[in-house]
PDB file of C-alpha atoms in Angstrom:
ATOM      1  CA  ASP Z   1      40.876  10.925  10.070  1.00 68.00           C
ATOM      2  CA  ALA Z   2      37.622  12.898  11.662  1.00 82.00           C
ATOM      3  CA  GLY Z   3      38.963  15.895   8.720  1.00 95.00           C
ATOM      4  CA  VAL Z   4      39.732  19.850   9.284  1.00 97.00           C
ATOM      5  CA  ILE Z   5      37.322  20.286  12.848  1.00 97.00           C
ATOM      6  CA  GLN Z   6      36.244  23.830  14.088  1.00 98.00           C
ATOM      7  CA  SER Z   7      34.623  24.877  17.063  1.00 97.00           C
ATOM      8  CA  PRO Z   8      32.729  26.990  17.890  1.00 97.00           C
ATOM      9  CA  ARG Z   9      29.807  26.023  14.733  1.00 97.00           C
ATOM     10  CA  HIS Z  10      27.998  29.319  15.657  1.00 97.00           C
ATOM     11  CA  GLU Z  11      28.526  32.405  17.802  1.00 97.00           C
ATOM     12  CA  VAL Z  12      26.384  35.007  17.794  1.00 98.00           C
ATOM     13  CA  THR Z  13      27.936  37.844  19.452  1.00 97.00           C
ATOM     14  CA  GLU Z  14      27.678  42.118  20.422  1.00 97.00           C
ATOM     15  CA  MET Z  15      30.019  44.219  18.377  1.00 97.00           C
ATOM     16  CA  GLY Z  16      32.648  45.539  20.750  1.00 97.00           C
ATOM     17  CA  GLN Z  17      33.834  41.641  22.473  1.00 97.00           C
ATOM     18  CA  GLU Z  18      36.417  38.974  21.068  1.00 97.00           C
ATOM     19  CA  VAL Z  19      35.750  36.159  19.339  1.00 98.00           C
ATOM     20  CA  THR Z  20      38.332  33.339  18.876  1.00 98.00           C
ATOM     21  CA  LEU Z  21      37.507  31.078  15.966  1.00 98.00           C
ATOM     22  CA  ARG Z  22      39.540  27.411  16.194  1.00 98.00           C
ATOM     23  CA  CYS Z  23      40.487  25.033  14.010  1.00 98.00           C
ATOM     24  CA  LYS Z  24      42.475  21.618  13.940  1.00 98.00           C
ATOM     25  CA  PRO Z  25      43.918  20.688  10.531  1.00 97.00           C
ATOM     26  CA  ILE Z  26      43.778  17.488   9.613  1.00 97.00           C
ATOM     27  CA  SER Z  27      47.391  15.125  11.167  1.00 95.00           C
ATOM     28  CA  GLY Z  28      50.446  15.337   8.542  1.00 94.00           C
ATOM     29  CA  HIS Z  29      48.924  18.165   6.542  1.00 95.00           C
ATOM     30  CA  ASP Z  30      52.410  21.602   6.975  1.00 92.00           C
ATOM     31  CA  TYR Z  31      49.674  23.984   5.741  1.00 93.00           C
ATOM     32  CA  LEU Z  32      46.638  25.891   7.181  1.00 96.00           C
ATOM     33  CA  PHE Z  33      44.454  28.737   5.415  1.00 96.00           C
ATOM     34  CA  TRP Z  34      42.079  30.312   7.380  1.00 98.00           C
ATOM     35  CA  TYR Z  35      39.189  31.992   4.861  1.00 97.00           C
ATOM     36  CA  ARG Z  36      36.535  34.284   4.684  1.00 97.00           C
ATOM     37  CA  GLN Z  37      33.377  33.884   3.128  1.00 97.00           C
ATOM     38  CA  THR Z  38      30.280  36.426   2.724  1.00 96.00           C
ATOM     39  CA  MET Z  39      27.573  37.087  -0.039  1.00 92.00           C
ATOM     40  CA  MET Z  40      29.162  40.111  -0.920  1.00 91.00           C
ATOM     41  CA  ARG Z  41      32.776  39.140  -1.568  1.00 91.00           C
ATOM     42  CA  GLY Z  42      33.089  35.624  -1.081  1.00 92.00           C
ATOM     43  CA  LEU Z  43      35.397  33.064  -0.030  1.00 94.00           C
ATOM     44  CA  GLU Z  44      39.048  35.248   0.486  1.00 94.00           C
ATOM     45  CA  LEU Z  45      41.970  34.596   2.127  1.00 94.00           C
ATOM     46  CA  LEU Z  46      42.145  35.170   4.430  1.00 96.00           C
ATOM     47  CA  ILE Z  47      45.995  34.340   6.413  1.00 96.00           C
ATOM     48  CA  TYR Z  48      48.010  30.989   5.521  1.00 94.00           C
ATOM     49  CA  PHE Z  49      50.352  29.240   6.796  1.00 94.00           C
ATOM     50  CA  ASN Z  50      53.191  26.406   6.926  1.00 92.00           C
ATOM     51  CA  ASN Z  51      55.007  24.193   9.203  1.00 93.00           C
ATOM     52  CA  ASN Z  52      53.174  26.649  11.529  1.00 95.00           C
ATOM     53  CA  VAL Z  53      54.499  29.995  10.910  1.00 95.00           C
ATOM     54  CA  PRO Z  54      52.268  32.783   9.157  1.00 94.00           C
ATOM     55  CA  ILE Z  55      53.848  32.911   4.858  1.00 92.00           C
ATOM     56  CA  ASP Z  56      51.027  35.685   4.228  1.00 91.00           C
ATOM     57  CA  ASP Z  57      48.555  37.232   5.763  1.00 93.00           C
ATOM     58  CA  SER Z  58      48.394  40.197   3.268  1.00 92.00           C
ATOM     59  CA  GLY Z  59      43.811  39.236   3.388  1.00 92.00           C
ATOM     60  CA  MET Z  60      43.440  40.058   6.965  1.00 95.00           C
ATOM     61  CA  PRO Z  61      41.499  43.724   7.265  1.00 89.00           C
ATOM     62  CA  GLU Z  62      42.813  44.790   9.775  1.00 86.00           C
ATOM     63  CA  ASP Z  63      44.261  44.845  13.179  1.00 91.00           C
ATOM     64  CA  ARG Z  64      41.613  43.907  15.362  1.00 96.00           C
ATOM     65  CA  PHE Z  65      41.863  40.758  13.523  1.00 97.00           C
ATOM     66  CA  SER Z  66      44.939  38.419  14.463  1.00 97.00           C
ATOM     67  CA  ALA Z  67      46.280  34.579  13.498  1.00 98.00           C
ATOM     68  CA  LYS Z  68      48.192  32.146  15.126  1.00 97.00           C
ATOM     69  CA  MET Z  69      49.465  28.291  15.340  1.00 97.00           C
ATOM     70  CA  PRO Z  70      51.280  27.623  18.094  1.00 97.00           C
ATOM     71  CA  ASN Z  71      51.608  23.370  17.013  1.00 95.00           C
ATOM     72  CA  ALA Z  72      51.184  21.784  13.945  1.00 95.00           C
ATOM     73  CA  SER Z  73      47.636  20.475  14.876  1.00 95.00           C
ATOM     74  CA  PHE Z  74      45.749  24.136  16.185  1.00 96.00           C
ATOM     75  CA  SER Z  75      45.386  27.498  14.906  1.00 98.00           C
ATOM     76  CA  THR Z  76      42.797  30.288  16.263  1.00 98.00           C
ATOM     77  CA  LEU Z  77      42.121  33.638  14.303  1.00 98.00           C
ATOM     78  CA  LYS Z  78      40.789  36.126  16.342  1.00 98.00           C
ATOM     79  CA  ILE Z  79      38.619  39.685  16.316  1.00 97.00           C
ATOM     80  CA  GLN Z  80      39.184  42.246  18.795  1.00 97.00           C
ATOM     81  CA  PRO Z  81      36.703  44.225  19.060  1.00 96.00           C
ATOM     82  CA  SER Z  82      34.300  42.321  16.924  1.00 97.00           C
ATOM     83  CA  GLU Z  83      32.529  45.017  14.775  1.00 97.00           C
ATOM     84  CA  PRO Z  84      28.882  44.165  12.604  1.00 97.00           C
ATOM     85  CA  ARG Z  85      31.145  43.826   9.250  1.00 96.00           C
ATOM     86  CA  ASP Z  86      32.923  41.052  10.893  1.00 97.00           C
ATOM     87  CA  SER Z  87      29.681  38.393  10.478  1.00 98.00           C
ATOM     88  CA  ALA Z  88      30.547  35.591   7.814  1.00 98.00           C
ATOM     89  CA  VAL Z  89      31.220  32.815   8.047  1.00 98.00           C
ATOM     90  CA  TYR Z  90      35.637  31.527   8.582  1.00 98.00           C
ATOM     91  CA  PHE Z  91      36.533  28.440   6.998  1.00 98.00           C
ATOM     92  CA  CYS Z  92      39.607  27.010   7.971  1.00 98.00           C
ATOM     93  CA  ALA Z  93      41.216  24.221   5.324  1.00 97.00           C
ATOM     94  CA  SER Z  94      44.945  22.362   5.801  1.00 96.00           C
ATOM     95  CA  SER Z  95      46.762  20.430   2.904  1.00 94.00           C
ATOM     96  CA  GLN Z  96      49.993  19.147   2.672  1.00 91.00           C
ATOM     97  CA  LEU Z  97      51.512  20.100  -0.790  1.00 82.00           C
ATOM     98  CA  ALA Z  98      50.509  23.587  -0.933  1.00 78.00           C
ATOM     99  CA  GLY Z  99      53.328  24.786  -3.266  1.00 80.00           C
ATOM    100  CA  LEU Z 100      52.481  22.800  -5.706  1.00 87.00           C
ATOM    101  CA  PRO Z 101      50.217  23.145  -7.728  1.00 86.00           C
ATOM    102  CA  THR Z 102      49.553  19.376  -7.913  1.00 87.00           C
ATOM    103  CA  ASP Z 103      47.928  20.384  -3.957  1.00 88.00           C
ATOM    104  CA  THR Z 104      44.626  19.670  -3.051  1.00 92.00           C
ATOM    105  CA  GLN Z 105      43.171  21.512   0.440  1.00 94.00           C
ATOM    106  CA  TYR Z 106      40.506  20.425   3.070  1.00 96.00           C
ATOM    107  CA  PHE Z 107      37.806  22.221   4.087  1.00 97.00           C
ATOM    108  CA  GLY Z 108      36.513  22.583   7.537  1.00 97.00           C
ATOM    109  CA  PRO Z 109      32.723  22.977   8.424  1.00 97.00           C
ATOM    110  CA  GLY Z 110      33.128  26.860   8.861  1.00 98.00           C
ATOM    111  CA  THR Z 111      32.561  29.002  12.011  1.00 98.00           C
ATOM    112  CA  ARG Z 112      29.488  31.319  11.306  1.00 98.00           C
ATOM    113  CA  LEU Z 113      29.872  34.038  13.350  1.00 98.00           C
ATOM    114  CA  THR Z 114      27.138  36.999  13.725  1.00 98.00           C
ATOM    115  CA  VAL Z 115      28.011  40.263  15.227  1.00 98.00           C
ATOM    116  CA  LEU Z 116      24.930  42.187  16.601  1.00 97.00           C
TER     117      LEU Z 116
ATOM    118  CA  ASP J   1      45.201  37.527 -10.220  1.00 50.00           C
ATOM    119  CA  ALA J   2      43.990  34.302 -11.767  1.00 55.00           C
ATOM    120  CA  LYS J   3      40.931  34.261 -13.435  1.00 85.00           C
ATOM    121  CA  THR J   4      38.615  32.390 -14.344  1.00 93.00           C
ATOM    122  CA  THR J   5      35.577  33.044 -16.214  1.00 94.00           C
ATOM    123  CA  GLN J   6      32.164  31.026 -15.720  1.00 96.00           C
ATOM    124  CA  PRO J   7      28.703  31.307 -15.688  1.00 97.00           C
ATOM    125  CA  ASN J   8      25.980  32.207 -12.569  1.00 96.00           C
ATOM    126  CA  SER J   9      24.441  29.733 -12.840  1.00 97.00           C
ATOM    127  CA  MET J  10      23.353  26.353 -14.367  1.00 97.00           C
ATOM    128  CA  GLU J  11      20.240  24.116 -14.229  1.00 97.00           C
ATOM    129  CA  SER J  12      19.969  20.184 -15.210  1.00 96.00           C
ATOM    130  CA  ASN J  13      17.024  17.247 -14.701  1.00 96.00           C
ATOM    131  CA  GLU J  14      18.688  14.821 -11.510  1.00 96.00           C
ATOM    132  CA  GLU J  15      20.312  11.337 -13.679  1.00 95.00           C
ATOM    133  CA  GLU J  16      20.911  13.705 -16.628  1.00 96.00           C
ATOM    134  CA  PRO J  17      24.593  14.746 -17.455  1.00 96.00           C
ATOM    135  CA  VAL J  18      25.848  17.927 -16.854  1.00 97.00           C
ATOM    136  CA  HIS J  19      28.575  20.295 -18.744  1.00 97.00           C
ATOM    137  CA  LEU J  20      30.295  22.854 -16.170  1.00 98.00           C
ATOM    138  CA  PRO J  21      31.496  24.859 -18.471  1.00 97.00           C
ATOM    139  CA  CYS J  22      35.677  26.882 -17.971  1.00 97.00           C
ATOM    140  CA  ASN J  23      37.177  29.419 -19.452  1.00 95.00           C
ATOM    141  CA  HIS J  24      40.976  30.585 -18.561  1.00 92.00           C
ATOM    142  CA  SER J  25      42.614  31.871 -22.088  1.00 89.00           C
ATOM    143  CA  THR J  26      45.042  33.408 -19.827  1.00 87.00           C
ATOM    144  CA  ILE J  27      46.383  29.890 -18.240  1.00 87.00           C
ATOM    145  CA  SER J  28      50.174  29.717 -18.500  1.00 84.00           C
ATOM    146  CA  GLY J  29      51.766  26.433 -19.267  1.00 83.00           C
ATOM    147  CA  THR J  30      52.472  25.273 -15.937  1.00 86.00           C
ATOM    148  CA  ASP J  31      49.396  26.307 -14.071  1.00 90.00           C
ATOM    149  CA  TYR J  32      46.383  23.100 -12.992  1.00 92.00           C
ATOM    150  CA  ILE J  33      43.099  23.328 -13.246  1.00 94.00           C
ATOM    151  CA  HIS J  34      41.258  22.308 -10.208  1.00 95.00           C
ATOM    152  CA  TRP J  35      37.385  22.553  -9.382  1.00 97.00           C
ATOM    153  CA  TYR J  36      36.068  22.337  -5.998  1.00 97.00           C
ATOM    154  CA  ARG J  37      32.670  22.376  -5.195  1.00 97.00           C
ATOM    155  CA  GLN J  38      30.604  23.117  -2.566  1.00 97.00           C
ATOM    156  CA  LEU J  39      27.561  22.074  -1.307  1.00 96.00           C
ATOM    157  CA  PRO J  40      24.825  24.134   0.723  1.00 94.00           C
ATOM    158  CA  SER J  41      26.065  25.198   4.679  1.00 93.00           C
ATOM    159  CA  GLN J  42      29.365  22.758   4.226  1.00 95.00           C
ATOM    160  CA  GLY J  43      33.085  24.315   2.992  1.00 96.00           C
ATOM    161  CA  PRO J  44      34.211  23.889  -0.361  1.00 97.00           C
ATOM    162  CA  GLU J  45      35.769  19.970  -1.508  1.00 97.00           C
ATOM    163  CA  TYR J  46      37.841  19.140  -3.737  1.00 96.00           C
ATOM    164  CA  VAL J  47      36.774  17.356  -6.893  1.00 97.00           C
ATOM    165  CA  ILE J  48      38.814  16.891  -9.253  1.00 96.00           C
ATOM    166  CA  HIS J  49      42.488  18.423 -11.365  1.00 95.00           C
ATOM    167  CA  GLY J  50      43.686  17.949 -15.046  1.00 95.00           C
ATOM    168  CA  LEU J  51      47.142  20.091 -16.929  1.00 94.00           C
ATOM    169  CA  THR J  52      46.514  18.716 -20.636  1.00 91.00           C
ATOM    170  CA  SER J  53      44.386  15.268 -21.035  1.00 84.00           C
ATOM    171  CA  ASN J  54      41.437  13.976 -19.620  1.00 91.00           C
ATOM    172  CA  VAL J  55      41.086  13.334 -15.802  1.00 93.00           C
ATOM    173  CA  ASN J  56      38.378  10.507 -14.835  1.00 93.00           C
ATOM    174  CA  ASN J  57      37.903   9.727 -10.803  1.00 92.00           C
ATOM    175  CA  ARG J  58      34.285   8.495  -8.795  1.00 90.00           C
ATOM    176  CA  MET J  59      33.313  11.863  -8.740  1.00 90.00           C
ATOM    177  CA  ALA J  60      33.039  13.407 -12.340  1.00 95.00           C
ATOM    178  CA  SER J  61      35.678  13.559 -15.354  1.00 96.00           C
ATOM    179  CA  LEU J  62      37.673  16.819 -16.491  1.00 97.00           C
ATOM    180  CA  ALA J  63      37.896  17.441 -20.051  1.00 96.00           C
ATOM    181  CA  ILE J  64      40.316  20.129 -20.808  1.00 95.00           C
ATOM    182  CA  ALA J  65      40.673  21.779 -24.714  1.00 94.00           C
ATOM    183  CA  GLU J  66      43.821  20.892 -26.213  1.00 92.00           C
ATOM    184  CA  ASP J  67      44.688  24.781 -26.344  1.00 92.00           C
ATOM    185  CA  ARG J  68      44.625  24.936 -22.394  1.00 92.00           C
ATOM    186  CA  LYS J  69      42.252  28.620 -22.435  1.00 93.00           C
ATOM    187  CA  SER J  70      38.865  26.223 -21.431  1.00 94.00           C
ATOM    188  CA  SER J  71      37.976  23.553 -19.513  1.00 96.00           C
ATOM    189  CA  THR J  72      34.385  21.421 -18.673  1.00 97.00           C
ATOM    190  CA  LEU J  73      33.401  19.184 -15.638  1.00 98.00           C
ATOM    191  CA  ILE J  74      31.940  16.270 -16.430  1.00 97.00           C
ATOM    192  CA  LEU J  75      28.989  14.676 -14.240  1.00 97.00           C
ATOM    193  CA  HIS J  76      27.778  11.883 -15.681  1.00 94.00           C
ATOM    194  CA  ARG J  77      24.176  10.909 -13.787  1.00 95.00           C
ATOM    195  CA  ALA J  78      23.550  14.395 -11.900  1.00 95.00           C
ATOM    196  CA  THR J  79      21.392  13.356  -9.015  1.00 96.00           C
ATOM    197  CA  LEU J  80      19.702  15.833  -6.582  1.00 96.00           C
ATOM    198  CA  ARG J  81      23.422  16.111  -3.756  1.00 95.00           C
ATOM    199  CA  ASP J  82      25.508  17.187  -7.061  1.00 97.00           C
ATOM    200  CA  ALA J  83      23.278  20.695  -5.993  1.00 97.00           C
ATOM    201  CA  ALA J  84      26.069  23.318  -5.583  1.00 98.00           C
ATOM    202  CA  VAL J  85      28.042  25.783  -6.222  1.00 97.00           C
ATOM    203  CA  TYR J  86      30.387  24.881  -7.974  1.00 98.00           C
ATOM    204  CA  TYR J  87      34.338  26.962  -8.242  1.00 97.00           C
ATOM    205  CA  CYS J  88      37.186  26.254 -11.118  1.00 96.00           C
ATOM    206  CA  ILE J  89      40.572  27.288 -10.071  1.00 93.00           C
ATOM    207  CA  ARG J  90      43.310  27.732 -11.124  1.00 92.00           C
ATOM    208  CA  ASN J  91      46.291  26.870  -9.440  1.00 89.00           C
ATOM    209  CA  SER J  92      49.659  28.037  -9.951  1.00 85.00           C
ATOM    210  CA  GLY J  93      52.383  26.828  -7.028  1.00 83.00           C
ATOM    211  CA  GLY J  94      54.965  28.347  -6.850  1.00 80.00           C
ATOM    212  CA  SER J  95      56.294  30.828  -2.620  1.00 71.00           C
ATOM    213  CA  ASN J  96      53.445  32.366  -2.939  1.00 67.00           C
ATOM    214  CA  TYR J  97      50.750  29.964  -3.230  1.00 72.00           C
ATOM    215  CA  LYS J  98      47.533  31.017  -2.659  1.00 79.00           C
ATOM    216  CA  LEU J  99      43.700  29.931  -4.682  1.00 85.00           C
ATOM    217  CA  THR J 100      41.069  31.924  -5.437  1.00 86.00           C
ATOM    218  CA  PHE J 101      37.329  31.423  -5.295  1.00 90.00           C
ATOM    219  CA  GLY J 102      35.566  33.480  -7.956  1.00 89.00           C
ATOM    220  CA  LYS J 103      31.223  33.304  -8.308  1.00 91.00           C
ATOM    221  CA  GLY J 104      31.671  29.660  -9.129  1.00 95.00           C
ATOM    222  CA  THR J 105      28.324  28.600 -10.695  1.00 97.00           C
ATOM    223  CA  LEU J 106      25.746  27.206  -9.396  1.00 97.00           C
ATOM    224  CA  LEU J 107      24.012  24.443 -10.524  1.00 98.00           C
ATOM    225  CA  THR J 108      20.506  23.413  -9.896  1.00 97.00           C
ATOM    226  CA  VAL J 109      19.318  20.425 -10.783  1.00 97.00           C
ATOM    227  CA  ASN J 110      15.617  19.421 -10.999  1.00 96.00           C
ATOM    228  CA  PRO J 111      13.893  15.986  -9.719  1.00 94.00           C
TER     229      PRO J 111
END
């Protein structure tokens, strides 16, 4: 398996523009997670899905952020409109056994977003 | 919030053993201890996990104290490629499952 795939790897945009980040989880993994990492706040969970259904979106910072998972092999994280404070590295992760304490998550390479 | 405490940074020399400590004094009886690491410009990767007894895999060993209030990740022979941020995480599973990544320990390996 190719692991978790994210695209694009780098995104530079201007304030006010819409940004869409994409993720393909590992085949057979029922759980998908979106994280954001900044120097100030570290790695924080934004939202996670189980079998394509959002389970916990309490980490989504505000209404400008939305995430979807239309099928088991694809998820998007959208920011509209983007702001400079959204600049961060966004990671997608997937796992098989989330909910069990033995579960391990597999992370993608991340998307580095810069909002000018 | 599932808290763990780790030193901010540690240094080691290449080919020497490294012991990375973690305190989790409020751990419950069913929480597993997981370790992840994040190499520069990469996503976190799983290293090892355990419940009570010591655990070994190809990457590292995990020594868990008898009272489970602390644990130590052991890299038997550090290499330059082991330079990373190491995160110690309590995993309690359950319906409201989340992993909480703290600041971790930045490991520097000197040649």
